[in-house]
Coordinates of C-alpha atoms in Angstrom, one line a residue:
M1359 CA 56.5 71.2 130.0
T1360 CA 57.9 70.6 133.2
E1361 CA 57.8 71.9 136.7
E1362 CA 60.4 71.8 139.5
E1363 CA 59.4 73.2 142.6
Y1364 CA 62.2 75.2 145.2
D1365 CA 61.8 77.6 148.2
V1366 CA 64.0 80.7 146.2
V1367 CA 65.4 80.3 142.4
V1368 CA 68.3 82.3 142.2
V1369 CA 68.9 83.6 138.4
G1370 CA 72.5 84.1 137.7
S1371 CA 76.0 82.6 139.1
G1372 CA 78.2 84.8 140.2
A1373 CA 78.9 86.4 143.9
A1374 CA 75.4 87.4 144.4
G1375 CA 73.3 84.6 142.8
M1376 CA 75.7 82.1 144.4
T1377 CA 75.9 84.2 147.7
A1378 CA 72.3 84.4 147.7
A1379 CA 72.0 80.5 147.0
L1380 CA 74.4 79.5 149.7
T1381 CA 72.5 81.7 152.5
A1382 CA 69.3 80.3 151.7
A1383 CA 70.3 77.0 152.0
H1384 CA 71.7 77.5 155.4
L1385 CA 68.4 79.4 156.0
D1386 CA 66.6 75.5 155.7
L1387 CA 65.4 76.6 152.4
R1388 CA 65.6 74.8 148.9
A1389 CA 67.4 77.0 146.3
V1390 CA 68.8 76.3 143.2
V1391 CA 71.2 78.5 141.0
V1392 CA 70.4 78.8 137.0
E1393 CA 72.8 80.1 134.6
S1394 CA 72.2 80.6 131.0
A1395 CA 76.0 80.1 130.3
A1396 CA 77.9 77.0 129.6
K1397 CA 79.8 77.7 132.7
F1398 CA 79.4 79.0 136.2
G1399 CA 81.2 82.6 137.5
G1400 CA 80.0 84.8 135.4
S1401 CA 81.9 88.2 135.3
T1402 CA 83.0 87.0 138.8
A1403 CA 85.2 84.7 137.5
R1404 CA 86.4 87.2 134.9
S1405 CA 87.5 89.9 137.8
G1406 CA 90.3 90.9 140.3
G1407 CA 88.4 89.2 142.7
G1408 CA 88.6 92.1 145.4
L1409 CA 85.9 93.0 148.2
W1410 CA 85.2 96.7 149.4
M1411 CA 82.8 95.6 152.5
P1412 CA 83.5 97.8 155.5
G1413 CA 81.6 98.3 158.9
P1414 CA 79.6 101.5 159.9
E1415 CA 82.9 103.4 159.9
A1416 CA 82.9 103.8 156.6
A1417 CA 79.8 106.5 156.6
T1418 CA 80.8 109.1 155.7
Y1419 CA 82.9 108.5 153.0
L1420 CA 80.2 106.3 151.5
K1421 CA 77.9 108.7 151.5
H1422 CA 80.6 111.4 149.7
V1423 CA 80.9 108.5 147.1
A1424 CA 77.3 107.6 146.5
G1425 CA 75.9 110.8 146.6
D1426 CA 72.3 111.5 147.2
E1427 CA 70.7 109.4 144.2
V1428 CA 71.7 106.1 147.3
S1429 CA 68.9 106.1 150.0
P1430 CA 70.9 106.3 153.6
A1431 CA 69.0 103.0 154.6
R1432 CA 70.8 101.2 151.4
R1433 CA 74.8 102.6 152.7
D1434 CA 74.2 101.7 156.2
A1435 CA 72.7 98.1 155.1
L1436 CA 76.1 97.7 153.6
L1437 CA 78.3 98.6 155.9
E1438 CA 75.7 97.3 158.4
H1439 CA 76.1 93.2 157.6
G1440 CA 80.0 93.7 155.1
P1441 CA 81.8 92.1 157.7
T1442 CA 78.9 89.1 158.6
V1443 CA 78.9 88.3 155.1
L1444 CA 82.6 88.3 155.1
N1445 CA 82.3 85.4 158.1
F1446 CA 79.3 83.6 156.9
V1447 CA 81.5 83.4 153.7
R1448 CA 84.6 82.1 155.7
K1449 CA 82.3 79.7 157.5
H1450 CA 80.4 77.7 155.1
T1451 CA 83.3 77.8 152.0
P1452 CA 86.9 77.2 151.9
L1453 CA 87.5 80.6 150.8
R1454 CA 89.7 82.6 153.4
F1455 CA 90.7 86.8 152.9
M1456 CA 94.0 89.1 153.2
R1457 CA 93.6 92.5 153.7
V1458 CA 95.4 94.0 150.0
P1459 CA 97.9 95.9 152.2
G1460 CA 98.5 99.7 150.8
Y1461 CA 95.7 99.6 148.2
P1462 CA 93.9 102.8 149.2
D1463 CA 90.2 104.0 149.0
Y1464 CA 90.0 105.5 145.6
H1465 CA 89.0 109.2 147.3
P1466 CA 91.4 108.5 150.0
E1467 CA 91.6 112.5 150.6
A1468 CA 87.9 112.4 150.6
P1469 CA 86.4 112.9 154.2
G1470 CA 86.5 109.3 155.4
G1471 CA 88.7 108.3 152.9
L1472 CA 91.5 105.8 154.2
A1473 CA 94.8 106.2 152.2
E1474 CA 95.7 102.4 153.9
G1475 CA 92.6 101.2 152.1
R1476 CA 89.4 98.8 153.1
T1477 CA 90.0 95.8 150.2
V1478 CA 90.7 92.3 151.1
E1479 CA 90.9 89.8 148.6
P1480 CA 90.6 86.1 148.8
R1481 CA 93.6 83.6 149.5
P1482 CA 94.8 81.7 146.7
L1483 CA 92.9 78.6 146.8
P1484 CA 94.4 75.0 146.3
V1485 CA 92.4 73.1 143.0
R1486 CA 91.6 70.2 145.5
R1487 CA 89.4 72.1 147.5
T1488 CA 87.1 72.9 144.4
G1489 CA 86.2 69.3 143.2
K1490 CA 85.0 68.5 140.2
D1491 CA 83.3 71.9 139.9
L1492 CA 86.8 73.4 138.1
E1493 CA 86.3 72.6 134.8
D1494 CA 82.6 74.4 134.8
L1495 CA 84.4 77.8 136.0
A1496 CA 84.0 80.5 133.5
E1497 CA 87.5 81.6 132.2
P1498 CA 89.6 84.7 133.3
Y1499 CA 89.7 87.4 131.7
Q1500 CA 93.1 87.4 131.8
A1501 CA 94.8 84.2 133.1
A1502 CA 97.8 84.4 134.8
P1503 CA 101.5 83.3 133.0
N1504 CA 102.7 79.5 133.1
G1505 CA 100.0 78.8 135.7
M1506 CA 101.0 81.9 138.8
A1507 CA 98.7 82.1 140.8
V1508 CA 98.8 85.5 141.1
T1509 CA 97.0 88.0 143.4
A1510 CA 96.1 92.1 143.3
L1511 CA 99.0 92.4 145.5
D1512 CA 101.1 90.4 143.2
Y1513 CA 100.0 92.2 139.8
R1514 CA 101.6 96.0 141.9
W1515 CA 105.1 94.6 141.8
L1516 CA 104.6 93.0 138.4
S1517 CA 103.9 95.8 136.6
L1518 CA 106.8 97.3 137.4
G1519 CA 108.9 95.0 135.2
L1520 CA 112.5 95.8 135.1
R1521 CA 112.4 98.6 137.5
H1522 CA 111.8 97.2 141.0
P1523 CA 113.7 94.3 142.7
R1524 CA 110.1 93.4 144.1
A1525 CA 108.8 92.4 140.8
A1526 CA 111.8 90.1 140.2
L1527 CA 111.3 88.5 143.3
T1528 CA 107.6 88.1 143.1
V1529 CA 108.2 86.5 139.9
A1530 CA 110.4 84.3 141.5
R1531 CA 108.1 83.3 144.4
L1532 CA 105.1 82.8 142.1
T1533 CA 107.0 80.4 140.2
A1534 CA 108.2 78.5 142.9
G1535 CA 104.6 78.6 144.2
R1536 CA 103.7 76.4 141.1
L1537 CA 105.7 73.2 143.1
T1538 CA 103.2 73.1 145.9
G1539 CA 100.0 72.4 143.6
R1540 CA 97.7 74.6 141.2
K1541 CA 95.9 77.5 143.0
L1542 CA 93.0 79.9 142.0
T1543 CA 93.4 84.1 142.6
M1544 CA 91.4 86.5 142.6
G1545 CA 87.9 86.4 140.8
Q1546 CA 88.8 82.3 140.1
A1547 CA 88.6 81.9 143.5
L1548 CA 86.2 83.7 144.5
A1549 CA 84.0 81.9 141.9
A1550 CA 85.2 78.3 142.4
G1551 CA 85.0 78.7 146.3
L1552 CA 81.6 80.0 146.8
R1553 CA 80.8 76.9 144.3
A1554 CA 82.4 74.7 146.7
G1555 CA 80.1 75.9 148.9
L1556 CA 76.9 75.4 147.6
R1557 CA 78.1 71.8 146.3
A1558 CA 78.4 71.2 150.2
A1559 CA 75.1 73.0 150.9
G1560 CA 73.2 70.4 148.1
V1561 CA 72.1 73.7 145.8
P1562 CA 72.2 72.4 142.2
V1563 CA 73.2 75.0 139.7
L1564 CA 72.0 74.4 136.4
L1565 CA 74.6 75.6 133.7
G1566 CA 73.3 76.2 130.2
T1567 CA 69.8 77.1 131.4
P1568 CA 69.1 80.6 130.3
M1569 CA 65.4 82.2 131.7
T1570 CA 63.7 83.2 129.5
A1571 CA 60.3 84.6 131.6
L1572 CA 59.4 85.9 135.4
V1573 CA 56.1 83.7 136.4
T1574 CA 53.8 85.6 138.3
D1575 CA 50.3 84.7 139.9
G1576 CA 48.2 87.3 141.6
G1577 CA 50.8 90.2 141.0
R1578 CA 53.5 88.2 142.8
V1579 CA 56.4 86.5 141.3
T1580 CA 56.1 82.8 142.1
G1581 CA 58.8 81.8 139.6
I1582 CA 60.7 81.4 136.2
R1583 CA 60.5 80.2 133.2
C1584 CA 63.5 78.4 131.3
G1585 CA 62.3 76.8 127.8
D1586 CA 59.7 74.5 128.3
R1587 CA 60.8 73.8 131.9
T1588 CA 59.3 75.8 134.8
L1589 CA 60.9 76.4 137.6
T1590 CA 58.4 77.4 140.7
A1591 CA 59.5 79.6 144.3
R1592 CA 57.4 79.1 147.1
R1593 CA 59.8 82.4 148.2
G1594 CA 60.5 84.4 145.4
V1595 CA 63.0 84.9 143.0
V1596 CA 66.4 86.4 143.1
L1597 CA 68.0 87.8 139.8
T1598 CA 71.6 88.1 140.3
A1599 CA 72.5 87.2 136.0
G1600 CA 74.4 90.6 135.6
G1601 CA 74.0 94.2 133.5
F1602 CA 73.6 94.8 130.2
E1603 CA 76.9 95.3 128.9
H1604 CA 76.5 93.5 125.8
N1605 CA 73.8 94.2 124.7
E1606 CA 74.1 96.2 121.9
R1607 CA 70.9 98.4 121.4
L1608 CA 70.7 98.6 125.3
R1609 CA 74.3 100.3 124.7
R1610 CA 73.4 102.6 122.8
Q1611 CA 70.3 103.8 124.5
H1612 CA 71.5 104.2 127.5
H1613 CA 75.1 105.4 126.7
G1614 CA 75.5 106.2 123.2
L1615 CA 78.3 103.5 122.9
G1616 CA 78.4 99.7 121.4
T1617 CA 80.2 96.9 123.5
T1618 CA 83.5 97.1 122.5
G1619 CA 85.0 98.1 125.2
T1620 CA 83.3 96.1 127.9
V1621 CA 85.5 93.0 129.9
G1622 CA 82.6 91.7 131.3
A1623 CA 81.2 88.5 131.1
P1624 CA 79.6 87.7 127.3
T1625 CA 76.5 86.7 128.7
N1626 CA 75.4 89.3 130.2
V1627 CA 72.7 91.4 127.9
G1628 CA 70.0 92.8 130.3
T1629 CA 67.7 89.9 130.0
A1630 CA 67.2 89.9 134.0
I1631 CA 66.4 93.8 133.9
E1632 CA 64.0 94.1 131.1
A1633 CA 62.1 90.8 132.7
G1634 CA 61.6 92.9 136.0
Q1635 CA 61.3 96.0 133.9
A1636 CA 58.2 94.0 132.2
L1637 CA 57.1 94.1 135.6
G1638 CA 56.5 97.6 136.4
A1639 CA 60.2 97.8 138.1
A1640 CA 62.4 100.7 137.6
V1641 CA 65.4 101.1 137.1
D1642 CA 68.1 103.6 137.6
L1643 CA 71.7 104.5 136.9
M1644 CA 71.1 103.2 133.2
D1645 CA 73.7 105.9 131.6
E1646 CA 75.9 104.4 134.2
A1647 CA 78.8 101.6 134.2
W1648 CA 81.8 100.7 135.9
W1649 CA 84.2 102.4 133.0
G1650 CA 87.5 102.3 132.5
P1651 CA 90.2 103.4 130.0
A1652 CA 90.4 100.2 127.5
L1653 CA 92.7 99.6 124.8
P1654 CA 91.1 98.1 121.6
L1655 CA 93.2 95.4 121.2
T1656 CA 93.0 93.0 118.3
G1657 CA 92.0 90.4 120.6
G1658 CA 89.5 92.0 122.8
P1659 CA 89.7 94.9 125.1
Y1660 CA 92.7 95.5 127.7
F1661 CA 91.6 96.9 130.8
C1662 CA 94.3 99.8 131.8
L1663 CA 95.0 99.8 135.5
A1664 CA 98.6 100.0 136.5
E1665 CA 99.6 101.5 132.9
R1666 CA 98.8 105.3 133.3
N1667 CA 100.2 105.4 136.7
L1668 CA 103.6 105.4 135.6
P1669 CA 106.2 107.7 134.9
G1670 CA 107.2 108.2 131.2
S1671 CA 104.2 108.8 130.1
L1672 CA 101.2 111.1 129.5
I1673 CA 97.4 111.3 128.0
V1674 CA 96.2 113.6 125.5
D1675 CA 92.8 114.0 123.1
G1676 CA 92.9 114.5 119.4
T1677 CA 93.8 118.4 120.3
G1678 CA 97.5 116.8 121.2
R1679 CA 97.2 118.5 124.7
R1680 CA 96.7 116.7 128.4
F1681 CA 92.9 117.4 130.0
V1682 CA 93.0 114.6 132.8
D1683 CA 95.0 113.3 135.9
E1684 CA 95.7 110.4 134.1
A1685 CA 96.4 108.2 136.9
A1686 CA 92.7 109.0 138.5
P1687 CA 90.3 106.0 139.3
Y1688 CA 89.2 104.7 136.3
V1689 CA 85.4 105.5 136.7
D1690 CA 86.2 109.6 137.0
F1691 CA 89.3 108.9 134.2
V1692 CA 86.2 108.0 131.4
H1693 CA 83.7 110.4 132.9
T1694 CA 85.8 113.3 131.9
V1695 CA 86.7 111.4 128.6
L1696 CA 82.9 111.4 127.8
G1697 CA 82.4 114.9 128.8
R1698 CA 80.2 114.2 132.1
T1699 CA 82.8 115.9 134.0
G1700 CA 84.9 119.2 133.3
T1701 CA 84.7 120.1 129.6
G1702 CA 84.6 117.1 126.9
P1703 CA 84.3 114.8 125.4
H1704 CA 87.3 114.3 124.5
L1705 CA 87.8 111.9 122.1
P1706 CA 89.9 110.3 120.3
T1707 CA 92.5 109.7 123.3
W1708 CA 96.1 108.5 123.1
L1709 CA 98.5 107.2 125.5
V1710 CA 101.8 108.7 124.7
V1711 CA 104.8 107.0 126.3
D1712 CA 108.5 106.9 125.7
R1713 CA 111.0 104.6 125.3
T1714 CA 112.5 105.0 128.9
Y1715 CA 109.1 103.7 129.7
R1716 CA 108.7 100.5 127.3
D1717 CA 112.2 99.6 128.3
R1718 CA 111.1 99.4 132.6
Y1719 CA 107.5 98.7 132.7
L1720 CA 105.2 95.5 132.0
F1721 CA 102.4 97.1 129.1
A1722 CA 99.0 95.5 128.8
G1723 CA 100.6 92.1 129.7
R1724 CA 103.9 92.6 127.5
A1725 CA 107.2 92.2 128.9
P1726 CA 109.4 95.3 128.6
R1727 CA 111.9 95.6 126.4
T1728 CA 110.0 92.6 124.2
P1729 CA 108.4 93.8 121.1
L1730 CA 104.7 94.9 120.4
P1731 CA 102.7 92.8 118.5
R1732 CA 102.8 93.8 114.7
R1733 CA 99.3 93.6 114.3
W1734 CA 98.5 96.3 116.8
F1735 CA 100.2 98.5 114.9
D1736 CA 98.2 97.0 111.6
A1737 CA 95.1 97.7 113.3
G1738 CA 96.0 101.6 114.3
V1739 CA 95.8 101.0 117.9
A1740 CA 99.6 101.1 118.4
H1741 CA 102.2 103.8 116.6
R1742 CA 105.6 104.4 117.1
A1743 CA 107.7 106.9 115.9
D1744 CA 111.3 108.8 116.5
T1745 CA 110.0 112.5 117.0
L1746 CA 106.9 114.0 118.6
D1747 CA 106.4 115.6 115.4
D1748 CA 106.3 112.1 113.2
L1749 CA 104.3 110.6 115.9
A1750 CA 101.5 113.2 115.9
A1751 CA 101.3 113.0 112.2
R1752 CA 100.4 109.5 112.9
I1753 CA 97.7 109.4 115.2
G1754 CA 95.9 112.9 114.0
V1755 CA 96.9 115.5 116.4
P1756 CA 98.7 119.5 116.0
A1757 CA 102.4 118.7 116.4
E1758 CA 103.0 122.0 118.1
A1759 CA 100.7 120.9 120.1
L1760 CA 102.0 117.8 120.9
R1761 CA 105.6 118.9 121.7
G1762 CA 104.2 122.1 124.1
T1763 CA 102.5 119.0 125.8
V1764 CA 105.4 116.9 126.4
E1765 CA 108.0 119.6 127.0
R1766 CA 105.4 121.3 129.8
F1767 CA 105.1 117.9 131.2
N1768 CA 108.8 117.1 131.5
G1769 CA 109.0 120.3 133.5
F1770 CA 106.2 118.8 135.9
A1771 CA 108.6 115.9 136.0
T1772 CA 111.6 117.4 137.1
T1773 CA 109.7 119.4 139.9
G1774 CA 107.3 116.7 141.0
R1775 CA 104.3 118.6 140.7
D1776 CA 101.7 118.1 137.8
E1777 CA 100.4 122.3 138.5
D1778 CA 97.7 121.3 135.9
F1779 CA 96.1 117.7 136.9
G1780 CA 97.4 117.1 140.5
R1781 CA 98.8 113.7 139.2
G1782 CA 100.3 111.9 141.6
D1783 CA 98.9 113.9 144.5
S1784 CA 96.8 111.4 145.7
A1785 CA 97.5 108.4 147.4
Y1786 CA 95.6 106.5 144.8
D1787 CA 97.8 108.0 142.3
R1788 CA 100.7 106.8 143.6
Y1789 CA 99.8 102.9 144.6
Y1790 CA 100.7 102.4 140.6
G1791 CA 103.4 104.4 140.8
D1792 CA 106.7 103.7 140.4
P1793 CA 108.2 103.8 144.3
R1794 CA 111.8 104.2 142.6
Q1795 CA 111.0 107.6 140.4
R1796 CA 111.5 111.0 142.5
P1797 CA 110.1 113.3 143.6
N1798 CA 106.7 112.1 142.4
P1799 CA 106.6 108.6 141.7
C1800 CA 104.2 109.4 139.0
L1801 CA 105.8 111.9 136.9
G1802 CA 108.5 111.2 134.8
P1803 CA 109.7 112.8 131.5
L1804 CA 109.2 111.5 127.7
L1805 CA 112.8 112.2 126.5
R1806 CA 113.9 108.9 124.5
P1807 CA 112.7 108.0 121.3
P1808 CA 111.1 106.2 119.8
F1809 CA 108.0 107.4 121.0
H1810 CA 104.7 105.0 120.8
A1811 CA 100.8 105.8 121.2
F1812 CA 98.3 104.0 121.9
A1813 CA 94.3 104.5 121.7
L1814 CA 92.3 104.2 124.2
I1815 CA 88.3 104.4 124.3
P1816 CA 85.6 104.5 127.2
G1817 CA 85.8 100.3 128.7
D1818 CA 84.1 98.8 131.6
L1819 CA 83.6 96.1 133.8
G1820 CA 80.3 96.4 133.5
T1821 CA 77.0 98.2 133.8
K1822 CA 76.3 99.7 137.1
G1823 CA 72.1 100.9 136.3
G1824 CA 69.9 98.0 136.9
L1825 CA 66.9 97.8 139.1
R1826 CA 66.1 100.0 141.8
T1827 CA 65.8 98.0 144.9
D1828 CA 65.7 98.8 148.4
E1829 CA 67.9 97.7 151.4
R1830 CA 66.2 94.4 151.2
A1831 CA 67.1 93.9 148.0
R1832 CA 63.4 93.4 147.1
V1833 CA 62.5 94.6 143.5
L1834 CA 60.7 97.8 143.5
R1835 CA 58.3 100.2 141.2
E1836 CA 58.8 103.6 140.1
D1837 CA 56.6 104.2 143.5
D1838 CA 59.0 102.4 145.1
T1839 CA 56.5 99.9 146.7
P1840 CA 58.0 96.2 146.1
I1841 CA 57.1 94.2 143.9
P1842 CA 56.2 90.8 146.0
G1843 CA 58.6 87.7 145.2
L1844 CA 61.3 89.6 143.8
Y1845 CA 65.0 90.5 144.2
A1846 CA 68.0 91.8 142.5
A1847 CA 71.1 92.2 143.6
G1848 CA 75.0 92.6 141.7
N1849 CA 75.4 94.6 138.2
T1850 CA 71.2 93.7 137.4
S1851 CA 70.3 96.1 140.4
A1852 CA 71.5 99.9 140.5
S1853 CA 74.8 100.5 142.5
V1854 CA 74.8 100.9 145.6
M1855 CA 78.2 103.3 144.7
G1856 CA 75.9 105.8 142.5
R1857 CA 77.4 107.1 139.9
G1858 CA 80.6 106.9 142.2
Y1859 CA 83.5 104.3 143.4
A1860 CA 84.5 103.5 146.7
G1861 CA 87.3 101.3 146.4
A1862 CA 88.9 97.8 145.0
G1863 CA 86.0 95.5 145.4
A1864 CA 83.3 97.9 145.3
T1865 CA 81.4 96.0 142.7
L1866 CA 82.0 92.4 144.3
G1867 CA 81.5 93.9 148.0
P1868 CA 77.7 94.6 147.8
A1869 CA 76.9 91.7 145.6
L1870 CA 77.7 89.7 148.2
V1871 CA 75.9 91.6 151.0
F1872 CA 73.0 92.2 148.9
G1873 CA 72.3 88.8 147.6
Y1874 CA 72.8 87.9 152.0
L1875 CA 69.7 90.1 152.3
A1876 CA 67.8 88.8 150.1
A1877 CA 67.8 85.6 151.1
L1878 CA 67.6 87.1 154.5
D1879 CA 64.2 88.2 153.6
L1880 CA 63.2 85.2 152.1
A1881 CA 63.6 83.1 154.9
A1882 CA 61.4 85.7 156.9
D1883 CA 58.5 86.0 154.5

C-alpha cells in the first residue's frame, strides 16, 4: 500500500472537479484530481458547454424554478458567486466566454424569466492552447462534421438545414474557419480549458484511477483509497464524480427505467454517491434526472433538441393523440411523458413528420433530403408510409385517432395558434423554430407524404439526484449536520435547480460555482 499526501483530493475531472482543484491551487493548497476513466472531462466534455450562472438579479426566477426543495441559502450562493467564478476561470485558464444571444431562459414567461436569456458559452479555443493534454480529452457526445468548430449559436442555425440562408452562411463560415487552425467548442473547450489551467497551476490529474473507498479518522474524511494507493487529504475530499445514470440497479430503483436513454459519461455509475451514503450522508432528488426525449438509435441514444420545435412535426402517444407542447423544455417534456405532470404516462411516444419537414431540416445530424439509415427502420426506431392510416398501423396506434390529430393540428398551423397545448407561445419554443414559418415558427401542417414516425424514449443528460449539500458544498447527514472533510458538487450532489431547469447551462454553471465554494471552505478550514 502506497500513500501520498495532499491538502485537497478531488474525485472526478469534469467541470466541478477541475474548478475545485484550480481554486484550491490558487489558494495555496496542494490539490490532486483522480479520474476513473482513461480520459478526462467526464460529462462536461460531452456537453454543450453552456453556463447558467447569473447574479442576484435572477433571484425571483431561480426561486420559481427550484421551488421549496432547495434552500434559499444554496440558491443565493449560486447567484452571489456566479459572476465571480466566471471571472476566476477567465483569469486562470485560456477560456473566454460569450453570451448565446437570444437563447431564452427555459421559462422566460415565469416571474423574473428573460426571453433574451442568461446563458454564456466558451469561445472557440485553439487547440494550441491545450498543450499535450488534448490526446487525453474525452470524446464529445457528438462530433461536428469535418472538424468544424460548432458553437451553441451555430447549432441553432444549422438545424434549419435548407430552410434559412443563415444555415448556409454558417456552414460556409465554419468551413472557412478550419483554415485558421483547429479549435474546440462547447464542452470540449470547457474541459480542455480547465485542464490547461490545472497544468499551469501544477495540479496533477491521475487518469485511470478509480476511487474504491473514502478514508476516515475519528468521523472525519481524511482521504481516499484507489486500489492499493491511499491519497491522504489534510483538508478534505471533494466528490465530483458525476451521477448514477449508467448504473442499471440504481436507475431501476429510483427511476423505474434502465440506462438506455442516457448520454452521460459511461463511468458515471454512482460510486461517489454510494460512498457518501456509506458514511451517513443524506440524498435528495434521487428520482430526478436532467431529462430529455431521446431517439433510441442503433448507435446509441440521440438527445432531441431542435427536432421537436420545427414546423411540420407533432408528437403522439399510443392513443394516436397529442398530449403535450412538443417544443416545451426537455425536462418538462419528459415529466409529462412519465406522468409526473398532467395525465400519463404517455408511452410509447412517437414523433411524426411529413416530407416537407424532411426536405427542409436537419434531423438527428442527418442532412435534409438524404436517405435515413436502413438500420433505423430495421430496428423499429423509424417508420415510413405514404398514408397516415398505414403509418398508424406500422406504429400500432388507432388510425382514426392519428388522422384526427393531424387534421386538428393542421388547423392550428393555419391560424398560428395551438389551442390545445400552446406550442409556440413561449419564447423558448420559438428559439428552435423556423423564423420563416408564418404565423407561428413552430407550427406547420403535415400534408405531404411520405410520412415518418420516430420512436422517442425518456432520455437524460445525467442524473440530478445525489448527496445533500449546503451552500458551502459540504455533504450533510439526515439531520443536516456536515460530515467533516467531505464536499460534493456537480451531479454527485443533489441539484440546486430542484426539479426544474432554469436555462441552458443550469447543470454546468452550478457545478463550477459549488466546486469553487468547496475549495473556498477547505482553504478557510
